[in-house]
Amino acid sequence: MTTGPGESGTSGTVWRPPSEPALRSPAAEPPPSPPPAPPAPQGDRRWRPALIVGIAGLVVGAITGGLAGGLIAARLDDDPVAGDVSRGEAGGSLDLDLTTAITAAARKASPAVVRVESATRRSLDVGSGVVVSAEGYIVTNAHVVMGTDQLKVVFADGSERPAVLIGHDYPFNDIAVLQVAPVGLSVIEVGDSAELEPGETVLAIGNPLGELYGSVTVGVVSGLNRSRVLDGMRHDDIIQTDAAINSGNSGGALVNLAGQLVGMPTTILRQSNGGQPVEGVAFAIPSRRVMEIANLIIAARGPIARPSLQLEHLDLNDEVAARLPALPTSTGAVVLAVAQGGAAAQAGVRAGDVIVRVGDTAVDAQTPLLNALAKHQPGETVKVVLNRNGRIIETEVRLARRS
């Protein structure tokens, strides 16, 4: 879906949110004397989120095959069901306070969330983005804007402006930065994702399905520092939430009750590895990493310098290895194709080789090839260890710069 990658940032600007006001706890009213007969209990409406979710499928046919994935979508049904326990005055007041806080957060953040239209000769893709500076910089997912011929941003008030892609960090991070004319912009306040807590209420704001502009869905922080492999890169700082995220929400805003950006919705789980349906599991890139990568892109006025072996690969695990023709090992990264005259080709790497080590880092299910590469710089010469039909080969590769 774009920091070293997967870690809290140390460069760029990090915003820290002001302390959030506590929700008002209503004072209990003294009972009248003598007390009247209690009224019959009333049915209670409770929210039951139902999330229809999706994950990219794996299609591996042969050693030259690859993975085929799909953009993941979700739907949240606010389904009120009757309850059999009445709610007292205090509970009703707390509900009112929470509703008021949600409304205020949505009102504050929504003007800074935009619709991003990425047009090619054959198609129009739609995602979301967030204005993060008065200079016109907008952050979004890289997969929303890559390979585009023309970019346009539609604001909450319906106005439109052309946008320029400043740079992206795909596949190391699914993060990109656009820029529009810096006139009359609503800028989101950026919060510190490190201050999130499990159970905290969050809102997802974006353009689901590319047509339901400015939609707001509500959930909680279900988990923090989740480990997920996204686009071949393992990240250990992912936010898990049950707020509804659909196709079109990618690149939008995950905000806290202060209306501050704390994450960027990017993907959602449809089913487990075993094919079992999964509900209420969506993922967002934390705002700390989003802003660290965005600031590096802005400073470079283009993509971040990343190393490349100039080859196509597939990271192995037990499931993937079982679907491929016989391999000498079930760990590492199998080389699918090598760019002619590229860095790997010059070092003698061939299609069918399995890369098991880059420098001092073993390539395995816990450390994909991109994570091992991310520790190095373009132009650096590193030792690469290959398994070629059971024979261990060491070679040195002068890393190219990612194009």
GROMACS .gro file of N, CA, C and O in nm, residues 14-119:
model
  424
   14VAL      N    1   0.777   1.646   1.421
   14VAL     CA    2   0.675   1.562   1.485
   14VAL      C    3   0.586   1.651   1.570
   14VAL      O    4   0.633   1.726   1.653
   15TRP      N    5   0.460   1.645   1.546
   15TRP     CA    6   0.367   1.724   1.624
   15TRP      C    7   0.322   1.645   1.746
   15TRP      O    8   0.296   1.525   1.737
   16ARG      N    9   0.311   1.708   1.860
   16ARG     CA   10   0.256   1.644   1.980
   16ARG      C   11   0.125   1.712   2.015
   16ARG      O   12   0.118   1.834   2.023
   17PRO      N   13   0.020   1.634   2.031
   17PRO     CA   14  -0.112   1.694   2.053
   17PRO      C   15  -0.123   1.753   2.192
   17PRO      O   16  -0.056   1.709   2.286
   18PRO      N   17  -0.207   1.855   2.208
   18PRO     CA   18  -0.235   1.906   2.342
   18PRO      C   19  -0.309   1.801   2.421
   18PRO      O   20  -0.370   1.710   2.365
   19SER      N   21  -0.301   1.810   2.552
   19SER     CA   22  -0.371   1.713   2.635
   19SER      C   23  -0.519   1.718   2.605
   19SER      O   24  -0.578   1.823   2.589
   20GLU      N   25  -0.579   1.599   2.594
   20GLU     CA   26  -0.718   1.589   2.554
   20GLU      C   27  -0.808   1.608   2.675
   20GLU      O   28  -0.787   1.545   2.779
   21PRO      N   29  -0.910   1.693   2.666
   21PRO     CA   30  -0.998   1.713   2.780
   21PRO      C   31  -1.074   1.586   2.811
   21PRO      O   32  -1.116   1.513   2.723
   22ALA      N   33  -1.085   1.555   2.937
   22ALA     CA   34  -1.158   1.436   2.978
   22ALA      C   35  -1.305   1.455   2.951
   22ALA      O   36  -1.357   1.565   2.956
   23LEU      N   37  -1.372   1.345   2.919
   23LEU     CA   38  -1.515   1.352   2.899
   23LEU      C   39  -1.582   1.385   3.032
   23LEU      O   40  -1.542   1.339   3.139
   24ARG      N   41  -1.689   1.466   3.023
   24ARG     CA   42  -1.759   1.508   3.145
   24ARG      C   43  -1.829   1.390   3.209
   24ARG      O   44  -1.895   1.312   3.143
   25SER      N   45  -1.809   1.373   3.337
   25SER     CA   46  -1.881   1.272   3.412
   25SER      C   47  -1.995   1.341   3.485
   25SER      O   48  -1.972   1.422   3.575
   26PRO      N   49  -2.120   1.313   3.451
   26PRO     CA   50  -2.231   1.382   3.513
   26PRO      C   51  -2.244   1.347   3.660
   26PRO      O   52  -2.221   1.234   3.701
   27ALA      N   53  -2.281   1.448   3.737
   27ALA     CA   54  -2.300   1.424   3.880
   27ALA      C   55  -2.431   1.349   3.902
   27ALA      O   56  -2.530   1.372   3.836
   28ALA      N   57  -2.429   1.256   3.997
   28ALA     CA   58  -2.550   1.180   4.027
   28ALA      C   59  -2.650   1.271   4.098
   28ALA      O   60  -2.615   1.349   4.185
   29GLU      N   61  -2.777   1.262   4.058
   29GLU     CA   62  -2.881   1.344   4.119
   29GLU      C   63  -2.934   1.274   4.244
   29GLU      O   64  -2.955   1.153   4.243
   30PRO      N   65  -2.956   1.348   4.353
   30PRO     CA   66  -3.008   1.285   4.475
   30PRO      C   67  -3.149   1.236   4.449
   30PRO      O   68  -3.228   1.298   4.380
   31PRO      N   69  -3.182   1.117   4.500
   31PRO     CA   70  -3.316   1.062   4.477
   31PRO      C   71  -3.421   1.143   4.552
   31PRO      O   72  -3.397   1.194   4.662
   32PRO      N   73  -3.537   1.162   4.490
   32PRO     CA   74  -3.646   1.234   4.558
   32PRO      C   75  -3.697   1.154   4.677
   32PRO      O   76  -3.681   1.032   4.684
   33SER      N   77  -3.755   1.221   4.772
   33SER     CA   78  -3.808   1.155   4.891
   33SER      C   79  -3.958   1.189   4.906
   33SER      O   80  -3.996   1.306   4.907
   34PRO      N   81  -4.048   1.092   4.918
   34PRO     CA   82  -4.018   0.950   4.900
   34PRO      C   83  -4.000   0.919   4.753
   34PRO      O   84  -4.054   0.987   4.670
   35PRO      N   85  -3.921   0.809   4.720
   35PRO     CA   86  -3.897   0.778   4.579
   35PRO      C   87  -4.022   0.729   4.510
   35PRO      O   88  -4.099   0.652   4.568
   36PRO      N   89  -4.045   0.772   4.385
   36PRO     CA   90  -4.160   0.723   4.310
   36PRO      C   91  -4.135   0.580   4.263
   36PRO      O   92  -4.024   0.530   4.264
   37ALA      N   93  -4.241   0.518   4.222
   37ALA     CA   94  -4.228   0.382   4.171
   37ALA      C   95  -4.141   0.385   4.046
   37ALA      O   96  -4.155   0.474   3.964
   38PRO      N   97  -4.047   0.290   4.034
   38PRO     CA   98  -3.955   0.293   3.918
   38PRO      C   99  -4.031   0.267   3.789
   38PRO      O  100  -4.121   0.183   3.785
   39PRO      N  101  -3.994   0.340   3.683
   39PRO     CA  102  -4.057   0.317   3.553
   39PRO      C  103  -4.012   0.184   3.494
   39PRO      O  104  -3.909   0.130   3.531
   40ALA      N  105  -4.092   0.137   3.402
   40ALA     CA  106  -4.054   0.013   3.334
   40ALA      C  107  -3.926   0.035   3.257
   40ALA      O  108  -3.906   0.140   3.199
   41PRO      N  109  -3.833  -0.064   3.258
   41PRO     CA  110  -3.706  -0.046   3.186
   41PRO      C  111  -3.729  -0.031   3.037
   41PRO      O  112  -3.817  -0.093   2.979
   42GLN      N  113  -3.648   0.057   2.977
   42GLN     CA  114  -3.659   0.084   2.834
   42GLN      C  115  -3.552   0.005   2.759
   42GLN      O  116  -3.443  -0.017   2.810
   43GLY      N  117  -3.582  -0.032   2.636
   43GLY     CA  118  -3.485  -0.104   2.553
   43GLY      C  119  -3.365  -0.014   2.524
   43GLY      O  120  -3.381   0.104   2.502
   44ASP      N  121  -3.249  -0.073   2.522
   44ASP     CA  122  -3.126   0.001   2.499
   44ASP      C  123  -3.074  -0.028   2.360
   44ASP      O  124  -3.071  -0.141   2.317
   45ARG      N  125  -3.036   0.081   2.289
   45ARG     CA  126  -2.976   0.062   2.158
   45ARG      C  127  -2.825   0.054   2.173
   45ARG      O  128  -2.763   0.140   2.232
   46ARG      N  129  -2.769  -0.051   2.120
   46ARG     CA  130  -2.625  -0.067   2.126
   46ARG      C  131  -2.571  -0.079   1.985
   46ARG      O  132  -2.636  -0.133   1.897
   47TRP      N  133  -2.447  -0.031   1.967
   47TRP     CA  134  -2.385  -0.037   1.834
   47TRP      C  135  -2.314  -0.170   1.819
   47TRP      O  136  -2.235  -0.209   1.901
   48ARG      N  137  -2.343  -0.237   1.711
   48ARG     CA  138  -2.274  -0.362   1.680
   48ARG      C  139  -2.204  -0.347   1.546
   48ARG      O  140  -2.268  -0.350   1.441
   49PRO      N  141  -2.067  -0.324   1.546
   49PRO     CA  142  -2.000  -0.309   1.417
   49PRO      C  143  -1.987  -0.443   1.347
   49PRO      O  144  -1.951  -0.542   1.407
   50ALA      N  145  -2.020  -0.446   1.220
   50ALA     CA  146  -1.998  -0.566   1.139
   50ALA      C  147  -1.910  -0.527   1.023
   50ALA      O  148  -1.948  -0.445   0.943
   51LEU      N  149  -1.792  -0.584   1.016
   51LEU     CA  150  -1.694  -0.541   0.917
   51LEU      C  151  -1.673  -0.651   0.816
   51LEU      O  152  -1.640  -0.762   0.852
   52ILE      N  153  -1.703  -0.620   0.692
   52ILE     CA  154  -1.677  -0.716   0.585
   52ILE      C  155  -1.543  -0.679   0.526
   52ILE      O  156  -1.526  -0.569   0.481
   53VAL      N  157  -1.451  -0.768   0.538
   53VAL     CA  158  -1.313  -0.730   0.514
   53VAL      C  159  -1.249  -0.808   0.402
   53VAL      O  160  -1.302  -0.909   0.357
   54GLY      N  161  -1.126  -0.763   0.355
   54GLY     CA  162  -1.060  -0.830   0.245
   54GLY      C  163  -0.911  -0.828   0.249
   54GLY      O  164  -0.855  -0.735   0.298
   55ILE      N  165  -0.845  -0.933   0.200
   55ILE     CA  166  -0.698  -0.936   0.195
   55ILE      C  167  -0.653  -0.979   0.057
   55ILE      O  168  -0.723  -1.052  -0.013
   56ALA      N  169  -0.536  -0.933   0.015
   56ALA     CA  170  -0.485  -0.968  -0.116
   56ALA      C  171  -0.463  -1.118  -0.124
   56ALA      O  172  -0.414  -1.180  -0.032
   57GLY      N  173  -0.500  -1.183  -0.235
   57GLY     CA  174  -0.482  -1.327  -0.254
   57GLY      C  175  -0.348  -1.356  -0.316
   57GLY      O  176  -0.290  -1.274  -0.384
   58LEU      N  177  -0.300  -1.477  -0.291
   58LEU     CA  178  -0.168  -1.516  -0.340
   58LEU      C  179  -0.184  -1.606  -0.461
   58LEU      O  180  -0.256  -1.703  -0.456
   59VAL      N  181  -0.124  -1.568  -0.572
   59VAL     CA  182  -0.133  -1.650  -0.692
   59VAL      C  183   0.009  -1.685  -0.732
   59VAL      O  184   0.083  -1.599  -0.778
   60VAL      N  185   0.046  -1.810  -0.707
   60VAL     CA  186   0.180  -1.852  -0.745
   60VAL      C  187   0.166  -1.978  -0.828
   60VAL      O  188   0.115  -2.077  -0.779
   61GLY      N  189   0.211  -1.977  -0.950
   61GLY     CA  190   0.195  -2.094  -1.034
   61GLY      C  191   0.326  -2.164  -1.061
   61GLY      O  192   0.330  -2.285  -1.064
   62ALA      N  193   0.435  -2.086  -1.083
   62ALA     CA  194   0.562  -2.144  -1.120
   62ALA      C  195   0.671  -2.055  -1.070
   62ALA      O  196   0.645  -1.952  -1.011
   63ILE      N  197   0.793  -2.093  -1.094
   63ILE     CA  198   0.905  -2.017  -1.040
   63ILE      C  199   0.909  -1.878  -1.094
   63ILE      O  200   0.962  -1.788  -1.034
   64THR      N  201   0.853  -1.856  -1.212
   64THR     CA  202   0.851  -1.721  -1.269
   64THR      C  203   0.723  -1.650  -1.240
   64THR      O  204   0.698  -1.542  -1.293
   65GLY      N  205   0.640  -1.710  -1.154
   65GLY     CA  206   0.513  -1.646  -1.118
   65GLY      C  207   0.534  -1.541  -1.014
   65GLY      O  208   0.644  -1.517  -0.970
   66GLY      N  209   0.430  -1.480  -0.969
   66GLY     CA  210   0.437  -1.377  -0.866
   66GLY      C  211   0.314  -1.378  -0.781
   66GLY      O  212   0.240  -1.474  -0.781
   67LEU      N  213   0.296  -1.271  -0.714
   67LEU     CA  214   0.180  -1.254  -0.627
   67LEU      C  215   0.083  -1.162  -0.694
   67LEU      O  216   0.122  -1.065  -0.755
   68ALA      N  217  -0.043  -1.191  -0.678
   68ALA     CA  218  -0.147  -1.099  -0.726
   68ALA      C  219  -0.229  -1.056  -0.608
   68ALA      O  220  -0.276  -1.139  -0.532
   69GLY      N  221  -0.243  -0.928  -0.588
   69GLY     CA  222  -0.316  -0.879  -0.473
   69GLY      C  223  -0.429  -0.790  -0.516
   69GLY      O  224  -0.433  -0.743  -0.628
   70GLY      N  225  -0.518  -0.765  -0.426
   70GLY     CA  226  -0.628  -0.675  -0.454
   70GLY      C  227  -0.639  -0.571  -0.347
   70GLY      O  228  -0.600  -0.594  -0.235
   71LEU      N  229  -0.690  -0.456  -0.384
   71LEU     CA  230  -0.712  -0.351  -0.286
   71LEU      C  231  -0.818  -0.399  -0.190
   71LEU      O  232  -0.922  -0.450  -0.229
   72ILE      N  233  -0.791  -0.382  -0.062
   72ILE     CA  234  -0.875  -0.438   0.042
   72ILE      C  235  -0.983  -0.339   0.079
   72ILE      O  236  -0.961  -0.221   0.085
   73ALA      N  237  -1.104  -0.392   0.102
   73ALA     CA  238  -1.216  -0.304   0.132
   73ALA      C  239  -1.291  -0.353   0.254
   73ALA      O  240  -1.279  -0.467   0.293
   74ALA      N  241  -1.369  -0.266   0.314
   74ALA     CA  242  -1.444  -0.303   0.432
   74ALA      C  243  -1.575  -0.230   0.434
   74ALA      O  244  -1.594  -0.130   0.368
   75ARG      N  245  -1.671  -0.282   0.511
   75ARG     CA  246  -1.797  -0.213   0.528
   75ARG      C  247  -1.838  -0.224   0.674
   75ARG      O  248  -1.834  -0.331   0.733
   76LEU      N  249  -1.876  -0.116   0.732
   76LEU     CA  250  -1.919  -0.114   0.870
   76LEU      C  251  -2.067  -0.084   0.873
   76LEU      O  252  -2.111   0.018   0.823
   77ASP      N  253  -2.146  -0.175   0.929
   77ASP     CA  254  -2.290  -0.154   0.943
   77ASP      C  255  -2.318  -0.112   1.086
   77ASP      O  256  -2.289  -0.187   1.178
   78ASP      N  257  -2.374   0.007   1.103
   78ASP     CA  258  -2.418   0.049   1.234
   78ASP      C  259  -2.556  -0.012   1.255
   78ASP      O  260  -2.656   0.041   1.210
   79ASP      N  261  -2.560  -0.128   1.322
   79ASP     CA  262  -2.681  -0.207   1.333
   79ASP      C  263  -2.734  -0.202   1.475
   79ASP      O  264  -2.685  -0.273   1.562
   80PRO      N  265  -2.832  -0.115   1.504
   80PRO     CA  266  -2.883  -0.108   1.639
   80PRO      C  267  -2.966  -0.231   1.671
   80PRO      O  268  -3.050  -0.274   1.593
   81VAL      N  269  -2.939  -0.291   1.786
   81VAL     CA  270  -3.018  -0.406   1.829
   81VAL      C  271  -3.075  -0.375   1.966
   81VAL      O  272  -3.017  -0.306   2.047
   82ALA      N  273  -3.192  -0.427   1.991
   82ALA     CA  274  -3.260  -0.399   2.118
   82ALA      C  275  -3.188  -0.469   2.231
   82ALA      O  276  -3.145  -0.583   2.218
   83GLY      N  277  -3.176  -0.401   2.344
   83GLY     CA  278  -3.116  -0.461   2.461
   83GLY      C  279  -3.219  -0.478   2.570
   83GLY      O  280  -3.331  -0.428   2.562
   84ASP      N  281  -3.182  -0.552   2.674
   84ASP     CA  282  -3.277  -0.578   2.782
   84ASP      C  283  -3.231  -0.517   2.912
   84ASP      O  284  -3.283  -0.550   3.018
   85VAL      N  285  -3.131  -0.427   2.904
   85VAL     CA  286  -3.084  -0.359   3.025
   85VAL      C  287  -3.101  -0.210   3.004
   85VAL      O  288  -3.047  -0.154   2.910
   86SER      N  289  -3.176  -0.143   3.092
   86SER     CA  290  -3.197   0.000   3.076
   86SER      C  291  -3.074   0.076   3.119
   86SER      O  292  -2.996   0.030   3.201
   87ARG      N  293  -3.055   0.195   3.062
   87ARG     CA  294  -2.940   0.278   3.091
   87ARG      C  295  -2.984   0.392   3.181
   87ARG      O  296  -3.081   0.459   3.153
   88GLY      N  297  -2.905   0.416   3.285
   88GLY     CA  298  -2.939   0.523   3.378
   88GLY      C  299  -2.902   0.659   3.323
   88GLY      O  300  -2.850   0.672   3.213
   89GLU      N  301  -2.928   0.762   3.403
   89GLU     CA  302  -2.901   0.898   3.358
   89GLU      C  303  -2.752   0.919   3.329
   89GLU      O  304  -2.715   0.984   3.233
   90ALA      N  305  -2.665   0.862   3.414
   90ALA     CA  306  -2.522   0.882   3.395
   90ALA      C  307  -2.478   0.823   3.262
   90ALA      O  308  -2.403   0.884   3.187
   91GLY      N  309  -2.523   0.700   3.229
   91GLY     CA  310  -2.486   0.637   3.104
   91GLY      C  311  -2.532   0.720   2.986
   91GLY      O  312  -2.459   0.737   2.888
   92GLY      N  313  -2.653   0.771   2.990
   92GLY     CA  314  -2.703   0.853   2.881
   92GLY      C  315  -2.621   0.978   2.862
   92GLY      O  316  -2.594   1.020   2.749
   93SER      N  317  -2.578   1.040   2.970
   93SER     CA  318  -2.496   1.161   2.960
   93SER      C  319  -2.359   1.131   2.902
   93SER      O  320  -2.305   1.207   2.822
   94LEU      N  321  -2.301   1.015   2.940
   94LEU     CA  322  -2.173   0.977   2.884
   94LEU      C  323  -2.184   0.954   2.735
   94LEU      O  324  -2.097   0.992   2.657
   95ASP      N  325  -2.294   0.889   2.692
   95ASP     CA  326  -2.316   0.869   2.549
   95ASP      C  327  -2.326   1.002   2.477
   95ASP      O  328  -2.272   1.019   2.367
   96LEU      N  329  -2.395   1.096   2.538
   96LEU     CA  330  -2.410   1.227   2.477
   96LEU      C  331  -2.275   1.297   2.467
   96LEU      O  332  -2.243   1.359   2.365
   97ASP      N  333  -2.194   1.288   2.571
   97ASP     CA  334  -2.061   1.348   2.567
   97ASP      C  335  -1.974   1.286   2.457
   97ASP      O  336  -1.904   1.356   2.385
   98LEU      N  337  -1.978   1.153   2.444
   98LEU     CA  338  -1.899   1.086   2.342
   98LEU      C  339  -1.946   1.126   2.203
   98LEU      O  340  -1.864   1.155   2.115
   99THR      N  341  -2.076   1.129   2.183
   99THR     CA  342  -2.130   1.170   2.053
   99THR      C  343  -2.088   1.313   2.020
   99THR      O  344  -2.049   1.344   1.907
  100THR      N  345  -2.093   1.400   2.118
  100THR     CA  346  -2.053   1.539   2.098
  100THR      C  347  -1.905   1.547   2.061
  100THR      O  348  -1.865   1.623   1.971
  101ALA      N  349  -1.822   1.467   2.129
  101ALA     CA  350  -1.678   1.467   2.101
  101ALA      C  351  -1.650   1.415   1.960
  101ALA      O  352  -1.565   1.468   1.888
  102ILE      N  353  -1.720   1.310   1.920
  102ILE     CA  354  -1.703   1.255   1.785
  102ILE      C  355  -1.742   1.359   1.680
  102ILE      O  356  -1.671   1.381   1.581
  103THR      N  357  -1.855   1.423   1.702
  103THR     CA  358  -1.902   1.525   1.608
  103THR      C  359  -1.802   1.639   1.597
  103THR      O  360  -1.772   1.687   1.486
  104ALA      N  361  -1.750   1.684   1.711
  104ALA     CA  362  -1.654   1.794   1.711
  104ALA      C  363  -1.525   1.755   1.639
  104ALA      O  364  -1.467   1.834   1.564
  105ALA      N  365  -1.478   1.630   1.661
  105ALA     CA  366  -1.355   1.584   1.596
  105ALA      C  367  -1.373   1.576   1.445
  105ALA      O  368  -1.285   1.617   1.368
  106ALA      N  369  -1.489   1.526   1.401
  106ALA     CA  370  -1.515   1.516   1.258
  106ALA      C  371  -1.525   1.655   1.195
  106ALA      O  372  -1.473   1.678   1.085
  107ARG      N  373  -1.590   1.746   1.265
  107ARG     CA  374  -1.606   1.883   1.213
  107ARG      C  375  -1.469   1.951   1.199
  107ARG      O  376  -1.444   2.024   1.104
  108LYS      N  377  -1.379   1.924   1.294
  108LYS     CA  378  -1.248   1.987   1.292
  108LYS      C  379  -1.158   1.929   1.182
  108LYS      O  380  -1.088   2.003   1.111
  109ALA      N  381  -1.160   1.796   1.165
  109ALA     CA  382  -1.064   1.732   1.076
  109ALA      C  383  -1.111   1.722   0.932
  109ALA      O  384  -1.029   1.726   0.839
  110SER      N  385  -1.240   1.709   0.910
  110SER     CA  386  -1.293   1.680   0.775
  110SER      C  387  -1.252   1.781   0.668
  110SER      O  388  -1.222   1.740   0.553
  111PRO      N  389  -1.247   1.912   0.696
  111PRO     CA  390  -1.209   2.006   0.589
  111PRO      C  391  -1.069   1.984   0.533
  111PRO      O  392  -1.040   2.029   0.422
  112ALA      N  393  -0.983   1.916   0.608
  112ALA     CA  394  -0.846   1.892   0.561
  112ALA      C  395  -0.831   1.759   0.487
  112ALA      O  396  -0.723   1.729   0.436
  113VAL      N  397  -0.938   1.680   0.479
  113VAL     CA  398  -0.934   1.551   0.409
  113VAL      C  399  -0.988   1.572   0.268
  113VAL      O  400  -1.096   1.628   0.250
  114VAL      N  401  -0.914   1.526   0.169
  114VAL     CA  402  -0.948   1.554   0.030
  114VAL      C  403  -0.968   1.424  -0.047
  114VAL      O  404  -0.925   1.317  -0.006
  115ARG      N  405  -1.033   1.439  -0.161
  115ARG     CA  406  -1.046   1.331  -0.259
  115ARG      C  407  -0.931   1.345  -0.358
  115ARG      O  408  -0.907   1.455  -0.412
  116VAL      N  409  -0.859   1.236  -0.384
  116VAL     CA  410  -0.748   1.237  -0.478
  116VAL      C  411  -0.787   1.156  -0.601
  116VAL      O  412  -0.819   1.037  -0.590
  117GLU      N  413  -0.787   1.220  -0.717
  117GLU     CA  414  -0.820   1.153  -0.842
  117GLU      C  415  -0.693   1.135  -0.924
  117GLU      O  416  -0.623   1.232  -0.955
  118SER      N  417  -0.663   1.010  -0.955
  118SER     CA  418  -0.543   0.975  -1.030
  118SER      C  419  -0.588   0.918  -1.164
  118SER      O  420  -0.645   0.809  -1.172
  119ALA      N  421  -0.562   0.993  -1.272
  119ALA     CA  422  -0.614   0.957  -1.404
  119ALA      C  423  -0.503   0.907  -1.495
  119ALA      O  424  -0.392   0.960  -1.496
   0.00000   0.00000   0.00000
